[in-house]
Short mmCIF file of C-alpha atoms in Angstrom, two decimals:
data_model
loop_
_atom_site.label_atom_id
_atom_site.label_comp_id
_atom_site.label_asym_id
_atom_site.label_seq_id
_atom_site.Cartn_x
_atom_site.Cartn_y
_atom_site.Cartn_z
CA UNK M 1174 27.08 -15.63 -41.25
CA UNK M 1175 25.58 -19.19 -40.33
CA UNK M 1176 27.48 -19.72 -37.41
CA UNK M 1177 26.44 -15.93 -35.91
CA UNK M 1178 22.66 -16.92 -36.25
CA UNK M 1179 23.07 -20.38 -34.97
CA UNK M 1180 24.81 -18.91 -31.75
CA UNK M 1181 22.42 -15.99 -31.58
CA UNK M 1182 19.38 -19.01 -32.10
CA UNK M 1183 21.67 -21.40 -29.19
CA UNK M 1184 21.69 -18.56 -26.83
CA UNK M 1185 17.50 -17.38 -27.65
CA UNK M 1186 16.83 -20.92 -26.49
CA UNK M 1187 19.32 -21.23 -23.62
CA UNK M 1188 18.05 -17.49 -21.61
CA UNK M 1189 14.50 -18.97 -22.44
CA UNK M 1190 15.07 -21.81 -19.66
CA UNK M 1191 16.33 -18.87 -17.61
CA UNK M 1192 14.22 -18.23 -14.12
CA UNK M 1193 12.88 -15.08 -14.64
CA UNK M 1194 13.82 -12.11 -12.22
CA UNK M 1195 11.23 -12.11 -8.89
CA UNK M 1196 10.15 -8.48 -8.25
CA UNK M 1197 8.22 -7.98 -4.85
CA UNK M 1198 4.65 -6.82 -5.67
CA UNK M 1199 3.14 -4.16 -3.28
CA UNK M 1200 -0.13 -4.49 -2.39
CA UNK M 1201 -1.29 -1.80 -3.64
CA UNK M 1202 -0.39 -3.01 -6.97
CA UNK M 1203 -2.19 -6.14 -6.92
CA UNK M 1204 -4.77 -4.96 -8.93
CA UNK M 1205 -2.85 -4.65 -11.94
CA UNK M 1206 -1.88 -8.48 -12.31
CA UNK M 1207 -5.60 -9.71 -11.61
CA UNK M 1208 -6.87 -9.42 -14.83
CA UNK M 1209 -8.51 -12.96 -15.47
CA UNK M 1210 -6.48 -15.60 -17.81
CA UNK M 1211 -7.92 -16.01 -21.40
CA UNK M 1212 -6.79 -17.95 -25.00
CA UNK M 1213 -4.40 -15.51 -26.68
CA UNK M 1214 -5.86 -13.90 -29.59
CA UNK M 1215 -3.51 -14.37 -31.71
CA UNK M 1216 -1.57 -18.07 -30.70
CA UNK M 1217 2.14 -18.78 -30.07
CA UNK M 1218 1.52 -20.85 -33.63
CA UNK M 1219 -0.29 -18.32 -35.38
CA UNK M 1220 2.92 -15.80 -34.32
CA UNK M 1221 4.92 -18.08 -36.22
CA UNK M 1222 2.68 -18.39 -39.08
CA UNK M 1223 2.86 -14.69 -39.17
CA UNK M 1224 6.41 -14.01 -38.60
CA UNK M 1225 7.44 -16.57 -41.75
CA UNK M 1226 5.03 -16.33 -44.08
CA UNK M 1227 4.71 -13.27 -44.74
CA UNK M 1228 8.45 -12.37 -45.77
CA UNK M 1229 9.10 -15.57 -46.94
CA UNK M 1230 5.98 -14.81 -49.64
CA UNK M 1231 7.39 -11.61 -50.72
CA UNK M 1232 10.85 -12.08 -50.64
CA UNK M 1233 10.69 -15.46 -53.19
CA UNK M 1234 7.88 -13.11 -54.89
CA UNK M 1235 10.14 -10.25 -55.79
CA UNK M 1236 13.00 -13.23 -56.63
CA UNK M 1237 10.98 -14.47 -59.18
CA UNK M 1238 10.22 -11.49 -60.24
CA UNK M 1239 13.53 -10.36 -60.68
CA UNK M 1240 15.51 -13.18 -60.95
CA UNK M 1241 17.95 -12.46 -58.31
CA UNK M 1242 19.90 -14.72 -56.51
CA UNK M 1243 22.10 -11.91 -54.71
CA UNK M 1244 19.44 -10.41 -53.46
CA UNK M 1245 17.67 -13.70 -52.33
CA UNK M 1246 20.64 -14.22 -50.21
CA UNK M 1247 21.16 -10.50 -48.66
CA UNK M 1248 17.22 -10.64 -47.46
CA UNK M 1249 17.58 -13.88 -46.29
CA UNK M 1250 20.74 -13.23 -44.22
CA UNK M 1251 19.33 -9.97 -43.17
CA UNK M 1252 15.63 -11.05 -42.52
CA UNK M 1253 17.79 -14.06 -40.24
CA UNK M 1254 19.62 -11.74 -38.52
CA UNK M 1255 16.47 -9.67 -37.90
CA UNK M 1256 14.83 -12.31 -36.12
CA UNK M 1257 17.41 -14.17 -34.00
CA UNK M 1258 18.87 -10.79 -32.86
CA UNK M 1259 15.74 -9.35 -31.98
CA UNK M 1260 14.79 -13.17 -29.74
CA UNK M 1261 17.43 -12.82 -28.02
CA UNK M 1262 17.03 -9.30 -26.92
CA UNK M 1263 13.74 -9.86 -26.05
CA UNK M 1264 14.09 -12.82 -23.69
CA UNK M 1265 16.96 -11.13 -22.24
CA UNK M 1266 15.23 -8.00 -20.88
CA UNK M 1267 12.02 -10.70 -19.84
CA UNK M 1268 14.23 -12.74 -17.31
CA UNK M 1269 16.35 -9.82 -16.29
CA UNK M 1270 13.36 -7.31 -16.08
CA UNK M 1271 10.93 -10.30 -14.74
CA UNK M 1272 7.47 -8.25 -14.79
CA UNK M 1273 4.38 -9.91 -13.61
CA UNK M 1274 1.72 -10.42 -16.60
CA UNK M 1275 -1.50 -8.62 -16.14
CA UNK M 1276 -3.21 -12.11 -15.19
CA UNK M 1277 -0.50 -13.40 -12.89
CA UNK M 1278 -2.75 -13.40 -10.09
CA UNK M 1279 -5.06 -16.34 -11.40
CA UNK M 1280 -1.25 -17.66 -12.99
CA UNK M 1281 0.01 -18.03 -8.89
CA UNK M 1282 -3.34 -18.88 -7.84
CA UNK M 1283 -5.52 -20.74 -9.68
CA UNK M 1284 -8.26 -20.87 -7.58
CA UNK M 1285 -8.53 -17.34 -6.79
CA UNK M 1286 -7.72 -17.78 -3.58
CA UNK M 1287 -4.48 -16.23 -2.13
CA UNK M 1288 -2.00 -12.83 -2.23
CA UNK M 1289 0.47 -12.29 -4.01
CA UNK M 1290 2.87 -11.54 -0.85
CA UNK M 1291 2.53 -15.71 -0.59
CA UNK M 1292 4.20 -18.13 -2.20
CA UNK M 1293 2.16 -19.50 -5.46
CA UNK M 1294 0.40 -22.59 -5.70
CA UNK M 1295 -0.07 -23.08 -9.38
CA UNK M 1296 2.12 -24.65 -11.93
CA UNK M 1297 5.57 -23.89 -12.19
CA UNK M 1298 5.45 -23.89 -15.74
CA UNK M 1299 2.59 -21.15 -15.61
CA UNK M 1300 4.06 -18.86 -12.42
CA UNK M 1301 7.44 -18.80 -14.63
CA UNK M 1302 5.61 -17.68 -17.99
CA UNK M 1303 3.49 -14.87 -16.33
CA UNK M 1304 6.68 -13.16 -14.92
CA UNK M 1305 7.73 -12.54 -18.85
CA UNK M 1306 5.89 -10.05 -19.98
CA UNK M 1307 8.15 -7.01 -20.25
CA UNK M 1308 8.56 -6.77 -23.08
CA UNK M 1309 5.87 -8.30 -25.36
CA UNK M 1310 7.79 -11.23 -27.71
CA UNK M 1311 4.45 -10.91 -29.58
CA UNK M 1312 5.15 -7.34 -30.44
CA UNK M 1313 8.41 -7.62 -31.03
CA UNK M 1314 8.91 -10.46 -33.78
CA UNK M 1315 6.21 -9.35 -35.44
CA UNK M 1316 7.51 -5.89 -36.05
CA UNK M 1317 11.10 -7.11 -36.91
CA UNK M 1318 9.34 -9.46 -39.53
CA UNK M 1319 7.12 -7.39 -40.80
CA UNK M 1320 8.90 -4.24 -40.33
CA UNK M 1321 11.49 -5.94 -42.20
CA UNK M 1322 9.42 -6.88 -45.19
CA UNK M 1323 7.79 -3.70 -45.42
CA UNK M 1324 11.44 -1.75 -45.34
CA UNK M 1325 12.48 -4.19 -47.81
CA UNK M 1326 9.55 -3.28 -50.07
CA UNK M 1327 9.93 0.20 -49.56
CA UNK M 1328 13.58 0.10 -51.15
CA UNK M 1329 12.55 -2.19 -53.87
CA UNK M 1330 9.53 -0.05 -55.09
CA UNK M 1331 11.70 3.05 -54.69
CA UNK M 1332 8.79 4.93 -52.34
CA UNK M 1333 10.72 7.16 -50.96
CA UNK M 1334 12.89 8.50 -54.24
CA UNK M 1335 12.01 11.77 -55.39
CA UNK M 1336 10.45 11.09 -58.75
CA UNK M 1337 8.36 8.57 -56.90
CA UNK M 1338 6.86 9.94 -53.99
CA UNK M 1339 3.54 10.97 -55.39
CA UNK M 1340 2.33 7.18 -56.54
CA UNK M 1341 0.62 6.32 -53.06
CA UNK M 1342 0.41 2.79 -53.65
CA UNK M 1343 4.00 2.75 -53.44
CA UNK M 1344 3.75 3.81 -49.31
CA UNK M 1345 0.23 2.09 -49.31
CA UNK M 1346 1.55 -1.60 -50.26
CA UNK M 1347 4.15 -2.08 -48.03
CA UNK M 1348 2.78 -0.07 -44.76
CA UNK M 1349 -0.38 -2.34 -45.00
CA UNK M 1350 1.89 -4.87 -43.23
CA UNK M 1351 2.84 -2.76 -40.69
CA UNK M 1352 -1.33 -2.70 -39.68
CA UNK M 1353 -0.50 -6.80 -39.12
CA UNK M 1354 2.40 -6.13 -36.60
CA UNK M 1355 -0.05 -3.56 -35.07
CA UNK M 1356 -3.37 -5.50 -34.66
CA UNK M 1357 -1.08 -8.52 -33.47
CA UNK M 1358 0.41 -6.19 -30.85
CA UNK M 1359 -2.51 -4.77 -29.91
CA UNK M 1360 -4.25 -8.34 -29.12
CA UNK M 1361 -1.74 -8.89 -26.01
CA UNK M 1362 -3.54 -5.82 -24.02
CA UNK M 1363 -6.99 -6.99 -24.89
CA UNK M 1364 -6.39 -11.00 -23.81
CA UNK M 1365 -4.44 -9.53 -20.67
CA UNK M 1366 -1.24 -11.05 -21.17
CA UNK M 1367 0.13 -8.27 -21.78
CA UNK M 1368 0.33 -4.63 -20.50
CA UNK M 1369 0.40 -1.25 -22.73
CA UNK M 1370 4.29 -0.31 -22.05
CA UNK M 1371 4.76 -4.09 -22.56
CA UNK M 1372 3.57 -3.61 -26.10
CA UNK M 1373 4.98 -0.70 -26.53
CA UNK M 1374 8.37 -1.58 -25.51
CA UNK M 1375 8.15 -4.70 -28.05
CA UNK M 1376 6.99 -2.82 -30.85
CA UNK M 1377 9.86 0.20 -30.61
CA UNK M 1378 12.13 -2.89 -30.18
CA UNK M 1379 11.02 -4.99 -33.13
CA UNK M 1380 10.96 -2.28 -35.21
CA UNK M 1381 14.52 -0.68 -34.27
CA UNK M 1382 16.06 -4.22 -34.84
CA UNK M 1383 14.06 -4.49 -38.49
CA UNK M 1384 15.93 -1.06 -39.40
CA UNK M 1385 19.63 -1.89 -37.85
CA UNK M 1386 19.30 -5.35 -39.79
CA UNK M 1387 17.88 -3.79 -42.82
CA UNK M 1388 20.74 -1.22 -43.13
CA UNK M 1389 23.39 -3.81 -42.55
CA UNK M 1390 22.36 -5.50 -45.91
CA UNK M 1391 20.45 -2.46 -47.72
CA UNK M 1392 21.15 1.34 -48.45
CA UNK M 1393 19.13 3.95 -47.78
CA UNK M 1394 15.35 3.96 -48.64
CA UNK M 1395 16.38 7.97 -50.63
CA UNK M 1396 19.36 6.19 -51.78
CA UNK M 1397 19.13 5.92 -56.08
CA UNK M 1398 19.57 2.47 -55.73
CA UNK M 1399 17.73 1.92 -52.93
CA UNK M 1400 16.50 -1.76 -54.46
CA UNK M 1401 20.17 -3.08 -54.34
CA UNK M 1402 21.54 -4.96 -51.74
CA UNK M 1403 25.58 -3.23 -50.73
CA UNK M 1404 27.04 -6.22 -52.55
CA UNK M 1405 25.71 -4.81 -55.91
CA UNK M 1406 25.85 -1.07 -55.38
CA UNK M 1407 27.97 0.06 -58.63
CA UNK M 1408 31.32 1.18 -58.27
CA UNK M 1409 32.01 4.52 -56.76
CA UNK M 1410 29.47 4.76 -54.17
CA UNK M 1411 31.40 5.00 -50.62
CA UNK M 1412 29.34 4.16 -48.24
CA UNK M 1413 31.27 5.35 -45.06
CA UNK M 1414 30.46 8.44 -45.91
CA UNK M 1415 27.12 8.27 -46.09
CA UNK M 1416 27.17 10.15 -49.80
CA UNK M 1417 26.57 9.01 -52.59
CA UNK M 1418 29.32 9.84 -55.24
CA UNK M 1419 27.93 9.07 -58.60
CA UNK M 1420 26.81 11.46 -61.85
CA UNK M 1421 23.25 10.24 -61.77
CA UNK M 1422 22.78 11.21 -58.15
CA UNK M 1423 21.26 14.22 -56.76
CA UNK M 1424 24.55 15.55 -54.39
CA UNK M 1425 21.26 17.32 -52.06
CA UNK M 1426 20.48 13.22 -51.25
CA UNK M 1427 21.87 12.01 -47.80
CA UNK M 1428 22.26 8.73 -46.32
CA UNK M 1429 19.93 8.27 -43.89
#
């Protein structure tokens, strides 16, 4: 388990040094990377302040709440997995992708001065950076890490359980941090480093790597023991199936 984060982690880093894909910009599409270069919103730091803290905070909270180490160790491995999977995706599709940042103009140019048809002038660093924004990295960490937390809270409050459903702070409490991967997302479009579909893109991503990572570690949010990680489910569950085979389980109740 180690080993397949650290060379998920190895390889994040390694396609980050990547030179991005060069697409040839039209001129009639010009206008869509001259937006003008501002302070992100929402920092490269404050990201990872974001991305840590807040499952970090609920996981150990629910640990020492319930006093279990199992579980520690299935959200950790999952919440790991989560994250390096979803990096390397993401900086994957950037380089390969390679889309011009809606202030890459003032990015190539610094001065204002120039077309994009010419070769840039400004710093390499900068030129490289702006042709990353497909899809948003903002977007998408923060949904796996909050998505994450919030599907993990979901299965440990049993919201989605039938004798449950109609306490609403149950969906209220962990969907509130879904509004954090939102408002973060929403930030790139609004300090123009990012475009919509960027965002969009990023979020769907984030989001479908939270639930694929989740699942590997966690049954079903309907499942009755939907708060377990698979290595305690009680005997007689079979998983493969999707069913679960037990006497205190509604037969109606799917995997999902």
């Amino acid at each position: 388990e180690i080993l397949t984060r650290a060379v998920l982690l190895l390889l994040y880093f390694i396609v980050d040094f990547v030179e991005p894909f060069r697409r040839k910009i039209q001129p009639e599409e010009e206008w869509l990377y001259k937006f003008p270069r501002t302070e992100s919103y929402v920092t490269t730091t404050s990201l990872w302040v974001i991305v840590f803290t807040f499952p970090v905070v609920v996981i150990l909270t629910v640990y020492l709440y319930i006093k279990d180490k199992g579980d520690l160790i299935q959200a950790t491995l999952g919440l790991s997995l989560a994250l390096c999977l979803n990096g390397i995706i993401t900086n994957v599709i950037k380089v390969s992708v390679g889309r011009p940042r809606p202030d890459f103009f003032f990015r190539c140019f610094p001065d204002g001065v120039g077309s994009l048809s010419r070769p840039c002038t400004g710093p390499d660093r900068d030129v490289v950076e702006g042709l990353k924004s497909f899809p948003s990295g903002h977007s998408s960490f923060s949904f796996t890490s909050l998505g994450f937390t919030a599907l993990y809270l979901f299965g440990k409050l049993g919201t989605f359980q039938t004798n449950k459903r109609q306490q609403a702070w149950r969906l209220v409490l962990p969907a509130s941090l879904l509004l954090w991967a939102v408002t973060v997302a929403v930030s790139r479009t609004c300090d123009y480093h990012h475009h919509w579909q960027d965002v969009l893109a990023g979020s769907l991503l984030g989001l479908s790597v939270a639930f694929l990572c989740y699942r590997q570690y966690y049954p079903s949010l309907v499942h009755l023991y939907c708060d377990k990680p698979y290595t305690q489910l009680p005997c007689g569950l079979q998983s493969a199936t999707g069913w679960v085979h037990s006497k205190d389980q509604d037969p109606s109740v799917k995997w999902i």
